Short mmCIF file of C-alpha atoms in Angstrom, two decimals:
data_model
loop_
_atom_site.label_atom_id
_atom_site.label_comp_id
_atom_site.label_asym_id
_atom_site.label_seq_id
_atom_site.Cartn_x
_atom_site.Cartn_y
_atom_site.Cartn_z
CA MET A 25 0.00 0.00 0.00
CA THR A 26 3.05 2.29 0.20
CA LYS A 27 3.89 4.51 -2.75
CA SER A 28 7.02 6.47 -3.63
CA MET A 29 6.44 9.92 -5.14
CA THR A 30 10.04 10.35 -6.28
CA GLU A 31 9.35 9.09 -9.83
CA GLY A 32 6.72 10.12 -12.39
CA LYS A 33 4.95 13.37 -13.31
CA PRO A 34 4.49 15.52 -10.17
CA LEU A 35 0.94 16.86 -10.61
CA PRO A 36 -0.74 13.51 -11.44
CA LEU A 37 1.04 11.94 -8.45
CA ILE A 38 -0.05 14.75 -6.15
CA LEU A 39 -3.66 14.67 -7.34
CA GLN A 40 -3.82 10.88 -7.19
CA PHE A 41 -2.58 11.06 -3.60
CA ALA A 42 -4.91 13.96 -2.75
CA VAL A 43 -8.15 12.42 -4.06
CA PRO A 44 -8.64 9.93 -1.19
CA LEU A 45 -7.72 12.70 1.25
CA LEU A 46 -10.27 14.99 -0.36
CA ILE A 47 -13.03 12.40 -0.26
CA GLY A 48 -12.17 11.65 3.36
CA ASN A 49 -12.21 15.34 4.29
CA LEU A 50 -15.50 15.82 2.49
CA LEU A 51 -16.97 12.86 4.36
CA GLN A 52 -15.76 14.33 7.63
CA GLN A 53 -17.23 17.72 6.83
CA THR A 54 -20.40 16.07 5.55
CA TYR A 55 -20.71 14.54 8.98
CA ASN A 56 -20.09 17.94 10.59
CA ILE A 57 -22.81 19.43 8.41
CA ILE A 58 -25.24 16.60 9.19
CA ASP A 59 -24.33 16.88 12.88
CA ALA A 60 -25.08 20.61 12.85
CA ALA A 61 -28.25 20.02 10.82
CA ILE A 62 -29.47 17.38 13.29
CA VAL A 63 -28.71 19.62 16.26
CA GLY A 64 -30.17 22.75 14.65
CA ARG A 65 -33.29 21.13 13.19
CA ILE A 66 -34.12 18.75 16.05
CA LEU A 67 -32.80 20.53 19.15
CA GLY A 68 -33.24 24.11 17.92
CA ALA A 69 -31.20 27.23 17.24
CA ASP A 70 -30.00 27.55 20.86
CA ALA A 71 -28.51 24.06 20.74
CA LEU A 72 -26.80 24.89 17.44
CA ALA A 73 -25.35 28.01 19.03
CA GLY A 74 -24.19 25.92 22.00
CA VAL A 75 -22.32 23.54 19.71
CA GLY A 76 -20.77 26.42 17.75
CA ALA A 77 -19.98 28.74 20.66
CA SER A 78 -16.73 26.90 21.40
CA SER A 79 -15.66 26.11 17.83
CA SER A 80 -12.53 28.25 18.08
CA VAL A 81 -11.44 26.38 21.22
CA GLN A 82 -12.05 23.07 19.51
CA PHE A 83 -9.81 24.31 16.70
CA LEU A 84 -7.21 25.43 19.25
CA VAL A 85 -6.94 22.06 20.99
CA LEU A 86 -7.79 19.60 18.22
CA GLY A 87 -5.80 21.68 15.73
CA PHE A 88 -2.76 21.36 18.00
CA CYS A 89 -3.29 17.58 18.03
CA ILE A 90 -3.55 17.43 14.24
CA GLY A 91 -0.52 19.69 13.77
CA VAL A 92 1.68 17.68 16.11
CA CYS A 93 0.74 14.42 14.42
CA CYS A 94 1.37 15.86 10.95
CA GLY A 95 4.75 17.09 12.14
CA PHE A 96 5.68 13.65 13.43
CA GLY A 97 4.97 12.32 9.94
CA ILE A 98 7.58 14.56 8.26
CA PRO A 99 10.68 12.60 9.43
CA VAL A 100 8.82 9.38 8.53
CA ALA A 101 8.24 10.60 4.95
CA ARG A 102 11.83 11.79 4.63
CA SER A 103 13.25 8.45 5.80
CA PHE A 104 10.86 6.60 3.49
CA GLY A 105 11.95 8.73 0.52
CA ALA A 106 15.60 7.96 1.36
CA GLN A 107 14.70 4.24 1.67
CA ASP A 108 16.05 4.16 5.25
CA TYR A 109 13.29 1.95 6.61
CA GLU A 110 14.94 1.17 9.94
CA GLN A 111 15.16 4.87 10.80
CA MET A 112 11.59 5.28 9.55
CA ARG A 113 10.33 2.76 12.09
CA ARG A 114 12.33 4.41 14.86
CA ASP A 115 10.65 7.69 13.91
CA ILE A 116 7.26 5.96 14.12
CA PHE A 117 7.97 4.63 17.61
CA HIS A 118 9.08 8.03 18.88
CA GLY A 119 5.98 9.60 17.37
CA MET A 120 3.77 7.11 19.21
CA ALA A 121 5.54 7.63 22.55
CA LEU A 122 5.37 11.41 22.34
CA THR A 123 1.74 11.33 21.21
CA ALA A 124 0.79 9.27 24.28
CA MET A 125 2.43 11.88 26.49
CA PHE A 126 0.61 14.76 24.77
CA ALA A 127 -2.70 12.87 25.03
CA ALA A 128 -2.45 12.52 28.82
CA VAL A 129 -1.43 16.13 29.46
CA LEU A 130 -3.92 17.75 27.08
CA THR A 131 -6.90 15.71 28.27
CA VAL A 132 -6.39 16.55 31.94
CA LEU A 133 -5.73 20.25 31.34
CA CYS A 134 -8.59 20.82 28.91
CA VAL A 135 -11.25 19.05 31.00
CA TRP A 136 -10.12 20.91 34.11
CA LEU A 137 -10.13 24.33 32.42
CA CYS A 138 -13.33 23.87 30.40
CA PRO A 139 -15.55 26.23 32.51
CA GLN A 140 -12.91 28.97 32.45
CA ILE A 141 -12.55 28.60 28.67
CA LEU A 142 -16.26 29.11 28.06
CA GLN A 143 -16.32 32.12 30.39
CA MET A 144 -13.35 33.61 28.55
CA LEU A 145 -15.28 33.24 25.29
CA SER A 146 -18.18 35.30 26.69
CA THR A 147 -20.55 32.40 26.07
CA PRO A 148 -24.16 33.62 26.46
CA GLU A 149 -25.95 32.22 29.53
CA ASP A 150 -28.83 30.77 27.51
CA ILE A 151 -26.48 28.41 25.64
CA TYR A 152 -23.78 27.86 28.31
CA GLU A 153 -24.97 24.42 29.50
CA ASN A 154 -25.16 23.01 25.97
CA ALA A 155 -21.74 24.42 25.14
CA TYR A 156 -20.18 22.95 28.30
CA GLN A 157 -21.59 19.45 27.81
CA TYR A 158 -20.49 19.36 24.18
CA LEU A 159 -16.98 20.69 24.81
CA VAL A 160 -16.03 18.62 27.86
CA ILE A 161 -16.97 15.35 26.13
CA LEU A 162 -14.90 16.31 23.08
CA PHE A 163 -11.96 17.00 25.38
CA LEU A 164 -12.31 13.57 26.97
CA GLY A 165 -11.92 12.10 23.48
CA ILE A 166 -8.57 13.81 22.80
CA PRO A 167 -6.55 10.53 23.07
CA PHE A 168 -8.65 8.93 20.34
CA ASN A 169 -8.33 11.99 18.12
CA LEU A 170 -4.56 11.89 18.52
CA LEU A 171 -4.42 8.14 17.83
CA TYR A 172 -6.27 8.41 14.53
CA ASN A 173 -4.39 11.49 13.33
CA LEU A 174 -0.99 10.03 14.16
CA LEU A 175 -1.63 6.76 12.36
CA SER A 176 -3.27 8.39 9.34
CA GLY A 177 -0.29 10.76 9.16
CA ILE A 178 2.09 7.79 9.15
CA PHE A 179 0.12 6.10 6.37
CA ARG A 180 0.22 9.28 4.29
CA SER A 181 3.95 9.70 4.87
CA VAL A 182 4.61 6.40 3.10
CA GLY A 183 2.33 7.33 0.20
CA ASP A 184 -0.85 5.57 1.37
CA SER A 185 -3.76 7.99 1.49
CA ARG A 186 -6.34 5.28 0.70
CA THR A 187 -6.25 3.37 4.00
CA PRO A 188 -6.99 6.32 6.33
CA PHE A 189 -9.75 7.37 3.93
CA LEU A 190 -11.46 3.97 4.22
CA PHE A 191 -11.40 4.08 8.01
CA LEU A 192 -12.57 7.68 8.01
CA ALA A 193 -15.45 6.74 5.72
CA PHE A 194 -16.49 3.98 8.10
CA SER A 195 -16.12 6.35 11.05
CA THR A 196 -18.28 9.00 9.37
CA VAL A 197 -21.15 6.60 8.69
CA LEU A 198 -20.88 5.30 12.26
CA ASN A 199 -20.83 8.85 13.58
CA ILE A 200 -24.05 9.79 11.79
CA GLY A 201 -25.80 6.66 13.04
CA LEU A 202 -24.65 7.27 16.61
CA ASP A 203 -25.70 10.91 16.32
CA LEU A 204 -29.26 9.96 15.53
CA PHE A 205 -29.28 7.24 18.18
CA CYS A 206 -27.87 9.42 20.97
CA ILE A 207 -30.07 12.44 20.17
CA LEU A 208 -33.35 10.85 19.04
CA VAL A 209 -33.38 7.60 21.03
CA LEU A 210 -31.34 8.38 24.15
CA SER A 211 -32.37 12.09 24.22
CA LEU A 212 -28.85 13.17 25.25
CA GLY A 213 -29.02 16.50 23.40
CA CYS A 214 -25.73 18.23 22.61
CA ALA A 215 -23.88 15.77 24.83
CA GLY A 216 -25.10 12.98 22.56
CA ALA A 217 -23.65 14.68 19.48
CA ALA A 218 -20.25 14.96 21.18
CA LEU A 219 -20.41 11.37 22.47
CA ALA A 220 -21.10 10.08 18.96
CA THR A 221 -18.04 11.92 17.67
CA VAL A 222 -15.74 10.51 20.36
CA ILE A 223 -16.92 6.91 19.93
CA SER A 224 -16.50 7.00 16.15
CA GLN A 225 -13.00 8.49 16.48
CA ALA A 226 -12.04 5.76 18.94
CA VAL A 227 -13.23 3.00 16.60
CA SER A 228 -11.42 4.57 13.65
CA GLY A 229 -8.14 4.94 15.53
CA ILE A 230 -8.17 1.39 16.88
CA LEU A 231 -8.93 -0.05 13.45
CA CYS A 232 -6.03 1.94 11.93
CA TYR A 233 -3.65 0.52 14.53
CA LEU A 234 -4.79 -3.08 14.00
CA TYR A 235 -4.49 -2.67 10.23
CA MET A 236 -0.95 -1.30 10.51
CA ARG A 237 0.11 -4.21 12.72
CA LYS A 238 -1.37 -6.93 10.52
CA LYS A 239 -1.28 -5.65 6.94
CA MET A 240 1.76 -3.33 6.63
CA PRO A 241 4.96 -5.23 7.53
CA ILE A 242 7.16 -2.27 6.55
CA LEU A 243 5.63 -0.28 9.44
CA ARG A 244 5.77 -3.11 11.99
CA LEU A 245 8.13 -2.21 14.83
CA THR A 246 10.75 -4.58 16.23
CA ARG A 247 11.86 -4.61 19.85
CA GLN A 248 15.23 -3.09 18.95
CA GLU A 249 13.51 -0.13 17.28
CA CYS A 250 11.34 0.61 20.32
CA ARG A 251 13.96 2.47 22.30
CA LEU A 252 13.88 6.18 23.03
CA ASP A 253 16.94 8.25 22.20
CA GLY A 254 17.38 11.94 22.79
CA HIS A 255 18.46 12.84 19.28
CA THR A 256 15.34 11.40 17.62
CA VAL A 257 13.12 12.92 20.31
CA LYS A 258 14.57 16.35 19.51
CA ILE A 259 14.00 15.86 15.78
CA MET A 260 10.39 14.75 16.28
CA LEU A 261 9.62 17.62 18.64
CA ALA A 262 11.31 20.09 16.29
CA MET A 263 8.87 18.99 13.57
CA GLY A 264 5.74 18.36 15.64
CA LEU A 265 5.63 21.18 18.18
CA PRO A 266 5.94 24.09 15.70
CA MET A 267 3.18 22.60 13.54
CA GLY A 268 0.94 22.12 16.56
CA LEU A 269 1.70 25.63 17.79
CA GLN A 270 1.02 27.06 14.34
CA TYR A 271 -2.51 25.63 14.46
CA SER A 272 -3.00 26.79 18.05
CA ILE A 273 -1.64 30.29 17.51
CA THR A 274 -4.01 30.68 14.58
CA ALA A 275 -6.82 29.44 16.81
CA ILE A 276 -6.07 32.05 19.49
CA GLY A 277 -7.00 34.72 16.99
CA SER A 278 -10.13 32.73 16.16
CA MET A 279 -10.97 32.55 19.88
CA VAL A 280 -10.78 36.32 20.20
CA MET A 281 -12.95 36.63 17.09
CA GLN A 282 -15.37 34.02 18.51
CA SER A 283 -15.58 35.93 21.79
CA ALA A 284 -16.31 39.17 19.94
CA ASN A 285 -19.00 37.44 17.89
CA ASN A 286 -20.52 35.74 20.95
CA GLY A 287 -20.90 39.18 22.49
CA LEU A 288 -23.15 40.19 19.58
CA GLY A 289 -25.86 37.70 20.68
CA SER A 290 -27.11 34.20 19.91
CA VAL A 291 -28.50 35.20 16.48
CA TYR A 292 -25.01 35.98 15.20
CA VAL A 293 -23.56 32.95 16.99
CA SER A 294 -26.02 30.72 15.12
CA GLY A 295 -25.43 32.49 11.79
CA PHE A 296 -21.67 32.29 12.22
CA THR A 297 -21.88 28.59 13.16
CA ALA A 298 -23.89 27.73 10.06
CA GLY A 299 -21.58 29.74 7.80
CA MET A 300 -18.48 28.25 9.39
CA ARG A 301 -19.67 24.68 8.69
CA ILE A 302 -20.07 25.54 5.01
CA LYS A 303 -16.70 27.30 4.95
CA GLN A 304 -14.98 24.24 6.41
CA PHE A 305 -16.60 22.00 3.82
CA ALA A 306 -15.40 24.24 0.99
CA MET A 307 -11.87 24.24 2.46
CA CYS A 308 -11.47 20.46 2.11
CA PRO A 309 -9.83 20.57 -1.36
CA PHE A 310 -7.28 23.11 -0.09
CA ASP A 311 -6.29 20.81 2.78
CA ALA A 312 -6.09 17.68 0.63
CA LEU A 313 -4.06 19.40 -2.09
CA ALA A 314 -1.65 21.02 0.37
CA THR A 315 -1.11 17.73 2.20
CA GLY A 316 -0.40 15.98 -1.10
CA VAL A 317 2.17 18.59 -2.12
CA SER A 318 3.75 18.48 1.36
CA VAL A 319 4.23 14.69 1.30
CA PHE A 320 5.55 14.97 -2.26
CA CYS A 321 8.13 17.53 -1.10
CA SER A 322 9.17 15.49 1.96
CA GLN A 323 9.75 12.30 -0.01
CA ASN A 324 11.65 14.09 -2.78
CA LEU A 325 13.75 15.98 -0.23
CA GLY A 326 14.80 12.62 1.19
CA ALA A 327 15.67 11.49 -2.35
CA GLY A 328 17.55 14.75 -3.06
CA ARG A 329 15.38 15.84 -6.03
CA ILE A 330 15.00 19.58 -5.75
CA LEU A 331 13.70 20.20 -9.29
CA ARG A 332 10.72 17.92 -8.63
CA ILE A 333 10.03 19.86 -5.44
CA LYS A 334 9.95 23.17 -7.32
CA THR A 335 7.65 21.76 -9.99
CA GLY A 336 5.28 20.22 -7.44
CA ILE A 337 4.92 23.44 -5.45
CA ARG A 338 4.36 25.57 -8.55
CA GLN A 339 1.72 23.27 -10.02
CA GLY A 340 0.02 22.69 -6.66
CA THR A 341 -0.29 26.42 -5.99
CA LEU A 342 -1.84 27.05 -9.40
CA VAL A 343 -4.44 24.33 -8.86
CA GLY A 344 -5.22 25.79 -5.41
CA ILE A 345 -5.81 29.28 -6.81
CA LEU A 346 -8.10 28.01 -9.56
CA TYR A 347 -10.19 26.04 -7.06
CA GLY A 348 -10.33 29.07 -4.74
CA VAL A 349 -11.85 31.22 -7.47
CA PHE A 350 -14.49 28.56 -8.22
CA ALA A 351 -15.37 27.94 -4.56
CA GLY A 352 -15.50 31.67 -3.83
CA LEU A 353 -18.09 32.22 -6.55
CA ALA A 354 -20.20 29.37 -5.14
CA LEU A 355 -20.14 30.94 -1.66
CA ILE A 356 -21.11 34.34 -3.05
CA LEU A 357 -23.99 33.06 -5.17
CA PHE A 358 -25.39 30.19 -3.06
CA GLY A 359 -24.39 30.96 0.54
CA ARG A 360 -27.93 31.68 1.75
CA THR A 361 -29.38 28.59 0.07
CA LEU A 362 -26.69 26.38 1.64
CA SER A 363 -27.39 27.90 5.07
CA LEU A 364 -30.92 26.43 4.89
CA LEU A 365 -29.28 23.07 5.68
CA PHE A 366 -28.90 24.20 9.27
CA VAL A 367 -31.56 26.83 9.87
CA SER A 368 -35.23 26.82 8.93
CA GLY A 369 -36.48 29.54 6.59
CA GLU A 370 -38.41 31.29 9.34
CA ASN A 371 -35.15 32.33 11.06
CA VAL A 372 -34.56 35.18 8.63
CA ALA A 373 -32.03 37.07 10.77
CA ILE A 374 -29.83 33.99 11.21
CA LEU A 375 -29.95 33.21 7.49
CA ASP A 376 -29.05 36.81 6.64
CA ALA A 377 -26.02 36.66 8.96
CA SER A 378 -24.79 33.34 7.55
CA ALA A 379 -25.22 34.45 3.93
CA LYS A 380 -23.37 37.71 4.57
CA TYR A 381 -20.47 35.87 6.24
CA LEU A 382 -20.12 33.44 3.32
CA ARG A 383 -20.43 36.16 0.68
CA CYS A 384 -17.61 38.15 2.23
CA LEU A 385 -15.43 35.03 2.46
CA GLY A 386 -15.98 34.26 -1.21
CA TYR A 387 -14.25 37.42 -2.43
CA PHE A 388 -10.91 36.28 -1.00
CA TYR A 389 -11.15 32.49 -1.08
CA TRP A 390 -8.46 32.24 -3.77
CA SER A 391 -5.82 33.37 -1.25
CA LEU A 392 -6.24 30.10 0.64
CA GLY A 393 -4.85 28.24 -2.37
CA ILE A 394 -1.59 30.15 -2.00
CA LEU A 395 -1.49 30.09 1.81
CA ASN A 396 -2.21 26.40 2.39
CA VAL A 397 0.14 25.02 -0.27
CA CYS A 398 3.08 27.26 0.62
CA ARG A 399 2.60 26.72 4.34
CA MET A 400 2.36 22.93 4.13
CA CYS A 401 5.30 22.75 1.72
CA THR A 402 7.48 24.81 4.05
CA GLN A 403 6.60 22.33 6.80
CA GLY A 404 7.20 19.35 4.52
CA LEU A 405 10.70 20.65 3.74
CA GLY A 406 11.49 20.57 7.46
CA PHE A 407 11.12 24.26 8.36
CA SER A 408 8.18 23.92 10.75
CA GLY A 409 9.56 26.60 13.06
CA ARG A 410 9.36 29.26 10.36
CA VAL A 411 5.70 28.52 9.74
CA VAL A 412 4.83 29.56 13.29
CA PHE A 413 5.27 33.20 12.27
CA ALA A 414 2.56 32.75 9.63
CA GLY A 415 0.26 31.69 12.46
CA LEU A 416 1.28 34.79 14.41
CA MET A 417 0.38 36.95 11.42
CA GLU A 418 -3.07 35.33 11.24
CA MET A 419 -3.58 35.70 14.98
CA ALA A 420 -2.61 39.37 14.97
CA ALA A 421 -4.94 40.15 12.08
CA ARG A 422 -7.95 38.44 13.68
CA ILE A 423 -7.30 40.01 17.08
CA GLY A 424 -6.89 43.46 15.51
CA VAL A 425 -10.19 43.19 13.66
CA SER A 426 -11.99 41.78 16.72
CA LEU A 427 -10.74 44.37 19.20
CA PHE A 428 -10.80 47.51 17.08
CA LEU A 429 -13.29 47.00 14.25
CA VAL A 430 -16.05 44.82 15.76
CA PRO A 431 -17.01 47.54 18.31
CA MET A 432 -17.46 49.97 15.40
CA PHE A 433 -18.85 47.76 12.62
CA GLY A 434 -20.34 44.78 14.48
CA PHE A 435 -20.90 41.56 12.53
CA THR A 436 -19.61 43.17 9.31
CA ALA A 437 -16.13 43.23 10.84
CA ILE A 438 -16.46 39.55 11.81
CA CYS A 439 -17.23 38.78 8.17
CA PHE A 440 -13.84 40.16 7.08
CA ALA A 441 -11.64 38.90 9.94
CA ASP A 442 -10.62 35.63 8.28
CA GLN A 443 -9.71 37.28 4.99
CA SER A 444 -7.45 39.80 6.69
CA ALA A 445 -5.67 36.89 8.40
CA TRP A 446 -5.21 34.96 5.14
CA LEU A 447 -3.74 37.91 3.26
CA ALA A 448 -1.43 38.84 6.14
CA ALA A 449 -0.09 35.29 6.34
CA CYS A 450 0.42 35.13 2.55
CA LEU A 451 2.67 38.20 2.67
CA TYR A 452 5.01 36.22 4.91
CA ILE A 453 4.73 32.59 3.84
CA VAL A 454 5.29 33.01 0.07
CA PRO A 455 8.81 34.53 0.30
CA THR A 456 9.58 32.21 3.21
CA CYS A 457 8.70 29.14 1.17
CA LEU A 458 10.88 30.29 -1.72
CA HIS A 459 13.78 30.95 0.67
CA CYS A 460 13.44 27.48 2.23
CA ILE A 461 13.56 25.88 -1.23
CA ARG A 462 16.85 27.67 -1.90
CA ILE A 463 18.26 26.43 1.42
CA CYS A 464 17.30 22.84 0.57
CA GLU A 465 18.84 23.18 -2.89
CA LYS A 466 22.11 24.37 -1.36
CA ARG A 467 22.16 21.49 1.14
CA ILE A 468 21.53 18.91 -1.58
CA LYS A 469 24.38 20.28 -3.69
CA GLU A 470 26.74 20.10 -0.69
CA ARG A 471 26.02 16.41 -0.03
#
């Protein structure tokens, strides 16, 4: 099931790798949309607001988990590209050990601080209980989230994007079924929606681990390879922590924006939640494409093929921009119609807010094609630390809009906060990516 990306035409290889990722991401976001639709349609607008009131915190914590796991996959991909399979398995073991440590620390801290987090977000009193139940259960499921993301990252590092997609597809179907069972049959409300998510993630992660042990001998660890050493720990942390922090730093800006939006009232919280679900769905191709280009760069860096890296980044960025233009037009023209998935037509104010948010996003959606590809490629080339500054740029832009413009322009400012963050990050990450390519080229020539 492994696949080397060091031979063949770059773009077809990247797209072939990205397609299962895209379908998997779409399935995941389809679940998120169905989850929000079930909550909003069955439990009402207040329940939908309760689920969405902490979305920035979910991104902060779960984004850190995803980032760390993706970072741990970079040394694995590099060793695989260099055909150093013994070192690759040592990297896998160290990734597993460090992930277990992060799982324990994050779960305890997040559950303990959950009430303070919701208070910091200015969560309205009428939706506080729903928001707390939903968030604390998601935090309890952090170990399962980390397990799945680590193993899927390892599969992708060795060129296998199909296996994690299959388990994600199964998990998504299971999640929808459990959602309906927990909400309609057990009457657990928002807590039921969170419980369904955690159970499905646990099943998916366990199945990934069993599959790796039984069906992928190249990834099967030996006793000699299961020994911690300081040098490898430093390498793994140097890749994983900056990527996790990049996600989290970006999320801090989103938290400030979320808090500012929560202060505008539950109507805007519901409208923002509905619009955000649609935005996340439309972002799936960006994420899949950027991940494909990143793995392509990591493997070819290990093989010392800098010209292929340049070609892959250039072609990947162009595809990202073209998709961004298409998706942006769809958000502008059909945002209100899509919002009806979550909110009934009688909630005119909520629909107006969601449609306005999506329309404003659509004007600048193309910039995500540049940002995601260049950011992920910089990480894939081993410069995770430099990407953190892109997250700082995003955070500063969102905080600036939230603190200075929301008091003057209200929800209109919220509608342009993301775009300001994307453009600010692009100004930094594009020249940084080009500089990192030149550094890699120099290192390869000196070998």
